[in-house]
Amino acid sequence: MPPLSSSVLPSHSSPRRCFASSSTSAFTPFGAAWAAFGYSFPRAQPPIPEVKHLALGCILCLTSCVVTAIANSLMKLDALRIEAKVQQMILMDMDPWEPPPVYRRKIVGLAVVFYILSAVFDFWSLVYISMSIRACSSGLTVPANAAVARVMLGEGLSRAQTIGSILIVIGAVAAMAFGSSDDGGSDQNITALLSSARFITFVGITFPFYLLSFSVSRWSMRAHVAIDDHIPVSQAQVQKRRGRRAVALLALAFLGGYQSAVTALAGKFGAQYIAMDGLSAYQPYLCFSVVIASSLMQLTFMSWMMRQFDAVVCIPPYQILLMLFMVSFGAACFREILDLITG
């Protein structure tokens, strides 16, 4: 059968219907990049069985988890190298050494590439599986991080961590096996959600708490450095600073929840509502910009988390804009999940 094009479509058909009726196997990152410049060549192909769709989507999810774990380990490796260099300068009684900027660190640049690849795999996997199955598979990131850290950094797992990882794998695989294969919804639903009074109220309420969490996270750094560098302080001050650090870790958990939500929703915008309904009916470059923004958010969150333990990683102050994106998309994701539960 020759390729379908808008010039040979009947009057009652549309490019959107044509693309949706073609096999999703024709959609690849290369095809998406080609379509982003305004060209789309959907081809009619034999349908792929549902089992193959699920298997391919799950493989892409697992690949995304492993790639993310590699990026995390690279970021930690960079922080450990800088910390070792600082300690070496201190022991040699040399002048204080300032680490190079982030954009000049080769390991950080490589980690950014892996983060972007992870977002692309997330983007691609949602062409074949639903959002609910993808969300279940995200739990596999934890054992993937443990395995990659074991290989790249030589870090082992305790018995409790091993049991926890096994339980996470069992739960994620079971959820993926019994997850729904149809999410429903459309871009009109998302548009209505973003413009609803409930969503605006939710963002208005949570954004100050988000800023507070970020501020507490940075505020606790002095306490953390003082304790680890054995600066003479009273016992009361030590307890107070440890309390600040505990609050900061809770704040980081809050930040991580938003980061996970925006990554998931970026994939949903990028694949389920754009690829399935037809690239010719949307603005494909918007999809790629959301995926890139999601990757930067993940990098930013990892830098925040490592600063709590290394105090040497520094990212330029573009976090405020990224936080606004995270709050908006995260709130939309939470609202959608709540509607699915209550609806």
PDB file of C-alpha atoms in Angstrom, residues 34-286:
ATOM      1  CA  TRP A  34      11.414  15.037  11.250  1.00  0.00           C
ATOM      2  CA  ALA A  35       7.791  15.892  11.979  1.00  0.00           C
ATOM      3  CA  ALA A  36       8.890  18.763  14.215  1.00  0.00           C
ATOM      4  CA  PHE A  37      10.023  20.573  11.083  1.00  0.00           C
ATOM      5  CA  GLY A  38       6.589  20.206   9.501  1.00  0.00           C
ATOM      6  CA  TYR A  39       6.962  16.923   7.624  1.00  0.00           C
ATOM      7  CA  SER A  40       5.035  13.767   8.402  1.00  0.00           C
ATOM      8  CA  PHE A  41       4.847  10.578   6.351  1.00  0.00           C
ATOM      9  CA  PRO A  42       2.442   8.190   8.098  1.00  0.00           C
ATOM     10  CA  ARG A  43       2.392   4.717   6.590  1.00  0.00           C
ATOM     11  CA  ALA A  44      -0.260   2.059   6.873  1.00  0.00           C
ATOM     12  CA  GLN A  45       1.297  -1.071   8.392  1.00  0.00           C
ATOM     13  CA  PRO A  46      -0.024  -4.338   9.815  1.00  0.00           C
ATOM     14  CA  PRO A  47      -1.244  -3.860  13.393  1.00  0.00           C
ATOM     15  CA  ILE A  48       1.079  -4.965  16.177  1.00  0.00           C
ATOM     16  CA  PRO A  49      -0.461  -7.274  18.801  1.00  0.00           C
ATOM     17  CA  GLU A  50      -1.221  -5.751  22.186  1.00  0.00           C
ATOM     18  CA  VAL A  51       1.320  -7.971  23.947  1.00  0.00           C
ATOM     19  CA  LYS A  52       4.125  -6.686  21.727  1.00  0.00           C
ATOM     20  CA  HIS A  53       3.044  -3.120  22.419  1.00  0.00           C
ATOM     21  CA  LEU A  54       3.183  -3.688  26.167  1.00  0.00           C
ATOM     22  CA  ALA A  55       6.513  -5.512  25.964  1.00  0.00           C
ATOM     23  CA  LEU A  56       8.125  -2.798  23.854  1.00  0.00           C
ATOM     24  CA  GLY A  57       6.784  -0.037  26.097  1.00  0.00           C
ATOM     25  CA  CYS A  58       8.024  -1.790  29.235  1.00  0.00           C
ATOM     26  CA  ILE A  59      11.469  -2.313  27.691  1.00  0.00           C
ATOM     27  CA  LEU A  60      11.663   1.393  26.908  1.00  0.00           C
ATOM     28  CA  CYS A  61      10.623   2.172  30.498  1.00  0.00           C
ATOM     29  CA  LEU A  62      13.347  -0.076  31.892  1.00  0.00           C
ATOM     30  CA  THR A  63      15.879   1.535  29.567  1.00  0.00           C
ATOM     31  CA  SER A  64      14.811   4.961  30.806  1.00  0.00           C
ATOM     32  CA  CYS A  65      15.267   3.850  34.426  1.00  0.00           C
ATOM     33  CA  VAL A  66      18.780   2.536  33.748  1.00  0.00           C
ATOM     34  CA  VAL A  67      19.791   5.657  31.807  1.00  0.00           C
ATOM     35  CA  THR A  68      18.507   7.861  34.634  1.00  0.00           C
ATOM     36  CA  ALA A  69      20.477   5.808  37.154  1.00  0.00           C
ATOM     37  CA  ILE A  70      23.651   6.244  35.094  1.00  0.00           C
ATOM     38  CA  ALA A  71      23.097  10.004  34.998  1.00  0.00           C
ATOM     39  CA  ASN A  72      22.572  10.090  38.775  1.00  0.00           C
ATOM     40  CA  SER A  73      25.781   8.143  39.354  1.00  0.00           C
ATOM     41  CA  LEU A  74      27.710  10.465  37.050  1.00  0.00           C
ATOM     42  CA  MET A  75      26.509  13.476  39.019  1.00  0.00           C
ATOM     43  CA  LYS A  76      27.534  11.845  42.279  1.00  0.00           C
ATOM     44  CA  LEU A  77      30.893  10.824  40.823  1.00  0.00           C
ATOM     45  CA  ASP A  78      31.545  14.432  39.824  1.00  0.00           C
ATOM     46  CA  ALA A  79      30.678  15.617  43.329  1.00  0.00           C
ATOM     47  CA  LEU A  80      32.964  12.995  44.916  1.00  0.00           C
ATOM     48  CA  ARG A  81      35.869  14.009  42.692  1.00  0.00           C
ATOM     49  CA  ILE A  82      35.483  17.664  43.598  1.00  0.00           C
ATOM     50  CA  GLU A  83      35.232  16.808  47.287  1.00  0.00           C
ATOM     51  CA  ALA A  84      38.408  14.712  47.045  1.00  0.00           C
ATOM     52  CA  LYS A  85      40.193  17.596  45.334  1.00  0.00           C
ATOM     53  CA  VAL A  86      39.102  20.025  48.054  1.00  0.00           C
ATOM     54  CA  GLN A  87      40.295  17.664  50.798  1.00  0.00           C
ATOM     55  CA  GLN A  88      43.610  17.207  49.015  1.00  0.00           C
ATOM     56  CA  MET A  89      44.164  20.963  48.868  1.00  0.00           C
ATOM     57  CA  ILE A  90      43.369  21.252  52.572  1.00  0.00           C
ATOM     58  CA  LEU A  91      45.793  18.469  53.529  1.00  0.00           C
ATOM     59  CA  MET A  92      48.565  20.015  51.436  1.00  0.00           C
ATOM     60  CA  ASP A  93      47.928  23.380  53.126  1.00  0.00           C
ATOM     61  CA  MET A  94      47.470  25.114  49.802  1.00  0.00           C
ATOM     62  CA  ASP A  95      45.310  28.056  48.835  1.00  0.00           C
ATOM     63  CA  PRO A  96      41.551  27.416  48.720  1.00  0.00           C
ATOM     64  CA  TRP A  97      40.510  25.812  45.459  1.00  0.00           C
ATOM     65  CA  GLU A  98      37.367  26.837  43.656  1.00  0.00           C
ATOM     66  CA  PRO A  99      35.693  24.108  41.575  1.00  0.00           C
ATOM     67  CA  PRO A 100      35.124  24.929  37.893  1.00  0.00           C
ATOM     68  CA  PRO A 101      31.664  26.063  36.773  1.00  0.00           C
ATOM     69  CA  VAL A 102      29.084  23.392  36.092  1.00  0.00           C
ATOM     70  CA  TYR A 103      29.060  23.958  32.341  1.00  0.00           C
ATOM     71  CA  ARG A 104      32.807  23.213  32.200  1.00  0.00           C
ATOM     72  CA  ARG A 105      32.602  19.856  33.939  1.00  0.00           C
ATOM     73  CA  LYS A 106      32.713  17.046  31.389  1.00  0.00           C
ATOM     74  CA  ILE A 107      31.068  14.521  33.699  1.00  0.00           C
ATOM     75  CA  VAL A 108      28.146  16.867  34.368  1.00  0.00           C
ATOM     76  CA  GLY A 109      27.755  17.463  30.636  1.00  0.00           C
ATOM     77  CA  LEU A 110      27.658  13.721  30.057  1.00  0.00           C
ATOM     78  CA  ALA A 111      25.063  13.370  32.815  1.00  0.00           C
ATOM     79  CA  VAL A 112      22.891  16.014  31.133  1.00  0.00           C
ATOM     80  CA  VAL A 113      23.039  13.994  27.909  1.00  0.00           C
ATOM     81  CA  PHE A 114      21.877  10.892  29.784  1.00  0.00           C
ATOM     82  CA  TYR A 115      19.054  12.849  31.450  1.00  0.00           C
ATOM     83  CA  ILE A 116      17.845  14.022  28.044  1.00  0.00           C
ATOM     84  CA  LEU A 117      18.058  10.472  26.678  1.00  0.00           C
ATOM     85  CA  SER A 118      16.024   9.286  29.652  1.00  0.00           C
ATOM     86  CA  ALA A 119      13.325  11.849  28.861  1.00  0.00           C
ATOM     87  CA  VAL A 120      13.316  10.731  25.215  1.00  0.00           C
ATOM     88  CA  PHE A 121      12.819   7.101  26.244  1.00  0.00           C
ATOM     89  CA  ASP A 122       9.957   8.195  28.517  1.00  0.00           C
ATOM     90  CA  PHE A 123       8.517  10.155  25.618  1.00  0.00           C
ATOM     91  CA  TRP A 124       8.839   7.178  23.288  1.00  0.00           C
ATOM     92  CA  SER A 125       7.479   4.534  25.690  1.00  0.00           C
ATOM     93  CA  LEU A 126       4.122   6.280  26.043  1.00  0.00           C
ATOM     94  CA  VAL A 127       3.449   5.677  22.362  1.00  0.00           C
ATOM     95  CA  TYR A 128       3.032   1.996  23.197  1.00  0.00           C
ATOM     96  CA  ILE A 129       1.742   1.890  26.778  1.00  0.00           C
ATOM     97  CA  SER A 130      -0.602   3.952  28.900  1.00  0.00           C
ATOM     98  CA  MET A 131       0.275   6.535  31.504  1.00  0.00           C
ATOM     99  CA  SER A 132      -0.844   4.268  34.346  1.00  0.00           C
ATOM    100  CA  ILE A 133       1.542   1.476  33.337  1.00  0.00           C
ATOM    101  CA  ARG A 134       4.373   3.973  32.862  1.00  0.00           C
ATOM    102  CA  ALA A 135       3.773   5.393  36.323  1.00  0.00           C
ATOM    103  CA  CYS A 136       3.940   1.905  37.836  1.00  0.00           C
ATOM    104  CA  SER A 137       7.223   1.146  36.092  1.00  0.00           C
ATOM    105  CA  SER A 138       8.838   4.292  37.517  1.00  0.00           C
ATOM    106  CA  GLY A 139       9.357   2.390  40.779  1.00  0.00           C
ATOM    107  CA  LEU A 140      12.058   0.393  39.007  1.00  0.00           C
ATOM    108  CA  THR A 141      14.288   3.479  39.137  1.00  0.00           C
ATOM    109  CA  VAL A 142      15.172   2.651  42.758  1.00  0.00           C
ATOM    110  CA  PRO A 143      16.747  -0.797  42.130  1.00  0.00           C
ATOM    111  CA  ALA A 144      18.280   0.556  38.902  1.00  0.00           C
ATOM    112  CA  ASN A 145      20.020   3.285  40.909  1.00  0.00           C
ATOM    113  CA  ALA A 146      21.283   0.668  43.362  1.00  0.00           C
ATOM    114  CA  ALA A 147      22.617  -1.597  40.611  1.00  0.00           C
ATOM    115  CA  VAL A 148      24.363   1.192  38.695  1.00  0.00           C
ATOM    116  CA  ALA A 149      25.842   2.651  41.901  1.00  0.00           C
ATOM    117  CA  ARG A 150      27.227  -0.795  42.688  1.00  0.00           C
ATOM    118  CA  VAL A 151      28.962  -0.983  39.295  1.00  0.00           C
ATOM    119  CA  MET A 152      30.116   2.644  38.886  1.00  0.00           C
ATOM    120  CA  LEU A 153      30.750   3.715  42.480  1.00  0.00           C
ATOM    121  CA  GLY A 154      31.322   0.420  44.281  1.00  0.00           C
ATOM    122  CA  GLU A 155      28.490   1.086  46.734  1.00  0.00           C
ATOM    123  CA  GLY A 156      26.812  -1.936  48.271  1.00  0.00           C
ATOM    124  CA  LEU A 157      23.305  -2.455  49.634  1.00  0.00           C
ATOM    125  CA  SER A 158      22.350  -3.294  53.176  1.00  0.00           C
ATOM    126  CA  ARG A 159      19.960  -6.155  53.899  1.00  0.00           C
ATOM    127  CA  ALA A 160      17.057  -3.761  54.424  1.00  0.00           C
ATOM    128  CA  GLN A 161      17.797  -1.954  51.156  1.00  0.00           C
ATOM    129  CA  THR A 162      18.020  -5.256  49.295  1.00  0.00           C
ATOM    130  CA  ILE A 163      14.664  -6.436  50.647  1.00  0.00           C
ATOM    131  CA  GLY A 164      13.126  -3.050  49.866  1.00  0.00           C
ATOM    132  CA  SER A 165      14.416  -3.138  46.287  1.00  0.00           C
ATOM    133  CA  ILE A 166      13.019  -6.639  45.774  1.00  0.00           C
ATOM    134  CA  LEU A 167       9.611  -5.539  47.068  1.00  0.00           C
ATOM    135  CA  ILE A 168       9.683  -2.491  44.788  1.00  0.00           C
ATOM    136  CA  VAL A 169      10.485  -4.669  41.767  1.00  0.00           C
ATOM    137  CA  ILE A 170       7.673  -7.108  42.609  1.00  0.00           C
ATOM    138  CA  GLY A 171       5.192  -4.282  43.130  1.00  0.00           C
ATOM    139  CA  ALA A 172       6.203  -2.439  39.961  1.00  0.00           C
ATOM    140  CA  VAL A 173       6.056  -5.557  37.786  1.00  0.00           C
ATOM    141  CA  ALA A 174       2.687  -6.575  39.250  1.00  0.00           C
ATOM    142  CA  ALA A 175       1.282  -3.075  38.732  1.00  0.00           C
ATOM    143  CA  MET A 176       2.557  -3.026  35.161  1.00  0.00           C
ATOM    144  CA  ALA A 177       1.004  -6.438  34.479  1.00  0.00           C
ATOM    145  CA  PHE A 178      -2.431  -5.489  35.820  1.00  0.00           C
ATOM    146  CA  GLY A 179      -2.392  -1.803  34.857  1.00  0.00           C
ATOM    147  CA  SER A 180      -5.002  -0.263  32.619  1.00  0.00           C
ATOM    148  CA  SER A 181      -4.137  -0.085  28.923  1.00  0.00           C
ATOM    149  CA  ASP A 182      -6.452   2.855  28.241  1.00  0.00           C
ATOM    150  CA  ASP A 183      -6.314   6.149  30.083  1.00  0.00           C
ATOM    151  CA  GLY A 184      -8.883   8.107  28.122  1.00  0.00           C
ATOM    152  CA  GLY A 185      -8.893  11.888  28.195  1.00  0.00           C
ATOM    153  CA  SER A 186      -7.885  14.368  25.540  1.00  0.00           C
ATOM    154  CA  ASP A 187      -6.066  17.622  25.059  1.00  0.00           C
ATOM    155  CA  GLN A 188      -9.365  19.445  25.591  1.00  0.00           C
ATOM    156  CA  ASN A 189      -9.556  17.970  29.101  1.00  0.00           C
ATOM    157  CA  ILE A 190      -6.059  19.237  29.903  1.00  0.00           C
ATOM    158  CA  THR A 191      -6.874  22.690  28.516  1.00  0.00           C
ATOM    159  CA  ALA A 192      -9.991  22.887  30.657  1.00  0.00           C
ATOM    160  CA  LEU A 193      -8.034  21.687  33.680  1.00  0.00           C
ATOM    161  CA  LEU A 194      -5.297  24.303  33.304  1.00  0.00           C
ATOM    162  CA  SER A 195      -7.872  27.093  33.034  1.00  0.00           C
ATOM    163  CA  SER A 196     -10.093  25.888  35.866  1.00  0.00           C
ATOM    164  CA  ALA A 197     -10.460  27.836  39.102  1.00  0.00           C
ATOM    165  CA  ARG A 198      -9.550  24.734  41.136  1.00  0.00           C
ATOM    166  CA  PHE A 199      -6.209  24.396  39.387  1.00  0.00           C
ATOM    167  CA  ILE A 200      -5.361  28.089  39.771  1.00  0.00           C
ATOM    168  CA  THR A 201      -6.297  27.931  43.458  1.00  0.00           C
ATOM    169  CA  PHE A 202      -4.195  24.808  43.956  1.00  0.00           C
ATOM    170  CA  VAL A 203      -1.131  26.436  42.366  1.00  0.00           C
ATOM    171  CA  GLY A 204      -1.676  29.635  44.361  1.00  0.00           C
ATOM    172  CA  ILE A 205      -1.745  27.680  47.621  1.00  0.00           C
ATOM    173  CA  THR A 206       1.115  25.258  46.968  1.00  0.00           C
ATOM    174  CA  PHE A 207       3.614  27.598  45.325  1.00  0.00           C
ATOM    175  CA  PRO A 208       4.438  29.497  48.577  1.00  0.00           C
ATOM    176  CA  PHE A 209       5.017  26.152  50.321  1.00  0.00           C
ATOM    177  CA  TYR A 210       7.256  25.146  47.457  1.00  0.00           C
ATOM    178  CA  LEU A 211       9.343  28.301  47.823  1.00  0.00           C
ATOM    179  CA  LEU A 212       9.469  27.734  51.579  1.00  0.00           C
ATOM    180  CA  SER A 213      10.764  24.193  51.052  1.00  0.00           C
ATOM    181  CA  PHE A 214      13.459  25.468  48.725  1.00  0.00           C
ATOM    182  CA  SER A 215      14.476  28.186  51.201  1.00  0.00           C
ATOM    183  CA  VAL A 216      14.628  25.748  54.126  1.00  0.00           C
ATOM    184  CA  SER A 217      16.703  23.394  52.007  1.00  0.00           C
ATOM    185  CA  ARG A 218      19.312  26.079  51.379  1.00  0.00           C
ATOM    186  CA  TRP A 219      19.108  27.390  54.942  1.00  0.00           C
ATOM    187  CA  SER A 220      20.053  23.987  56.329  1.00  0.00           C
ATOM    188  CA  MET A 221      23.306  23.884  54.374  1.00  0.00           C
ATOM    189  CA  ARG A 222      25.207  25.959  56.941  1.00  0.00           C
ATOM    190  CA  ALA A 223      24.127  23.630  59.700  1.00  0.00           C
ATOM    191  CA  HIS A 224      25.153  20.583  57.681  1.00  0.00           C
ATOM    192  CA  VAL A 225      28.593  21.993  56.846  1.00  0.00           C
ATOM    193  CA  ALA A 226      29.170  23.071  60.458  1.00  0.00           C
ATOM    194  CA  ILE A 227      28.384  19.596  61.814  1.00  0.00           C
ATOM    195  CA  ASP A 228      30.454  17.721  59.212  1.00  0.00           C
ATOM    196  CA  ASP A 229      33.457  20.048  59.542  1.00  0.00           C
ATOM    197  CA  HIS A 230      33.385  19.635  63.345  1.00  0.00           C
ATOM    198  CA  ILE A 231      33.050  23.340  64.046  1.00  0.00           C
ATOM    199  CA  PRO A 232      32.872  23.729  67.852  1.00  0.00           C
ATOM    200  CA  VAL A 233      29.254  24.331  68.785  1.00  0.00           C
ATOM    201  CA  SER A 234      27.128  23.587  71.809  1.00  0.00           C
ATOM    202  CA  GLN A 235      24.977  20.469  72.074  1.00  0.00           C
ATOM    203  CA  ALA A 236      21.816  22.558  71.811  1.00  0.00           C
ATOM    204  CA  GLN A 237      23.038  24.098  68.569  1.00  0.00           C
ATOM    205  CA  VAL A 238      23.864  20.666  67.182  1.00  0.00           C
ATOM    206  CA  GLN A 239      20.350  19.397  67.940  1.00  0.00           C
ATOM    207  CA  LYS A 240      18.815  22.515  66.427  1.00  0.00           C
ATOM    208  CA  ARG A 241      20.847  22.179  63.254  1.00  0.00           C
ATOM    209  CA  ARG A 242      20.046  18.497  62.954  1.00  0.00           C
ATOM    210  CA  GLY A 243      16.391  19.436  63.172  1.00  0.00           C
ATOM    211  CA  ARG A 244      16.882  21.910  60.342  1.00  0.00           C
ATOM    212  CA  ARG A 245      18.523  19.199  58.282  1.00  0.00           C
ATOM    213  CA  ALA A 246      15.617  16.819  58.894  1.00  0.00           C
ATOM    214  CA  VAL A 247      13.176  19.499  57.757  1.00  0.00           C
ATOM    215  CA  ALA A 248      15.334  20.089  54.700  1.00  0.00           C
ATOM    216  CA  LEU A 249      15.213  16.408  53.790  1.00  0.00           C
ATOM    217  CA  LEU A 250      11.414  16.502  54.027  1.00  0.00           C
ATOM    218  CA  ALA A 251      11.487  19.551  51.773  1.00  0.00           C
ATOM    219  CA  LEU A 252      13.627  17.631  49.300  1.00  0.00           C
ATOM    220  CA  ALA A 253      11.072  14.824  49.302  1.00  0.00           C
ATOM    221  CA  PHE A 254       8.426  17.428  48.462  1.00  0.00           C
ATOM    222  CA  LEU A 255      10.593  18.738  45.611  1.00  0.00           C
ATOM    223  CA  GLY A 256      11.161  15.209  44.353  1.00  0.00           C
ATOM    224  CA  GLY A 257       7.433  14.545  44.203  1.00  0.00           C
ATOM    225  CA  TYR A 258       6.895  17.556  41.987  1.00  0.00           C
ATOM    226  CA  GLN A 259       9.868  16.603  39.823  1.00  0.00           C
ATOM    227  CA  SER A 260       8.442  13.105  39.287  1.00  0.00           C
ATOM    228  CA  ALA A 261       5.018  14.530  38.486  1.00  0.00           C
ATOM    229  CA  VAL A 262       6.302  16.929  35.861  1.00  0.00           C
ATOM    230  CA  THR A 263       8.426  14.234  34.214  1.00  0.00           C
ATOM    231  CA  ALA A 264       5.399  11.959  33.933  1.00  0.00           C
ATOM    232  CA  LEU A 265       3.157  14.719  32.626  1.00  0.00           C
ATOM    233  CA  ALA A 266       5.779  15.841  30.109  1.00  0.00           C
ATOM    234  CA  GLY A 267       5.752  12.339  28.683  1.00  0.00           C
ATOM    235  CA  LYS A 268       1.972  12.379  28.617  1.00  0.00           C
ATOM    236  CA  PHE A 269       1.863  15.646  26.699  1.00  0.00           C
ATOM    237  CA  GLY A 270       4.672  14.463  24.469  1.00  0.00           C
ATOM    238  CA  ALA A 271       3.331  11.091  23.452  1.00  0.00           C
ATOM    239  CA  GLN A 272      -0.175  10.190  24.480  1.00  0.00           C
ATOM    240  CA  TYR A 273      -1.871  13.467  23.554  1.00  0.00           C
ATOM    241  CA  ILE A 274       0.350  14.386  20.609  1.00  0.00           C
ATOM    242  CA  ALA A 275       1.682  11.241  18.948  1.00  0.00           C
ATOM    243  CA  MET A 276      -1.530   9.228  19.229  1.00  0.00           C
ATOM    244  CA  ASP A 277      -3.794  12.026  18.006  1.00  0.00           C
ATOM    245  CA  GLY A 278      -1.525  13.055  15.159  1.00  0.00           C
ATOM    246  CA  LEU A 279       1.544  15.263  15.012  1.00  0.00           C
ATOM    247  CA  SER A 280       0.118  17.243  12.103  1.00  0.00           C
ATOM    248  CA  ALA A 281      -2.665  18.601  14.326  1.00  0.00           C
ATOM    249  CA  TYR A 282      -0.349  20.027  17.010  1.00  0.00           C
ATOM    250  CA  GLN A 283       2.871  21.960  17.535  1.00  0.00           C
ATOM    251  CA  PRO A 284       5.507  19.184  17.789  1.00  0.00           C
ATOM    252  CA  TYR A 285       8.313  21.502  18.871  1.00  0.00           C
ATOM    253  CA  LEU A 286       6.318  22.294  22.021  1.00  0.00           C
TER     254      LEU A 286
END
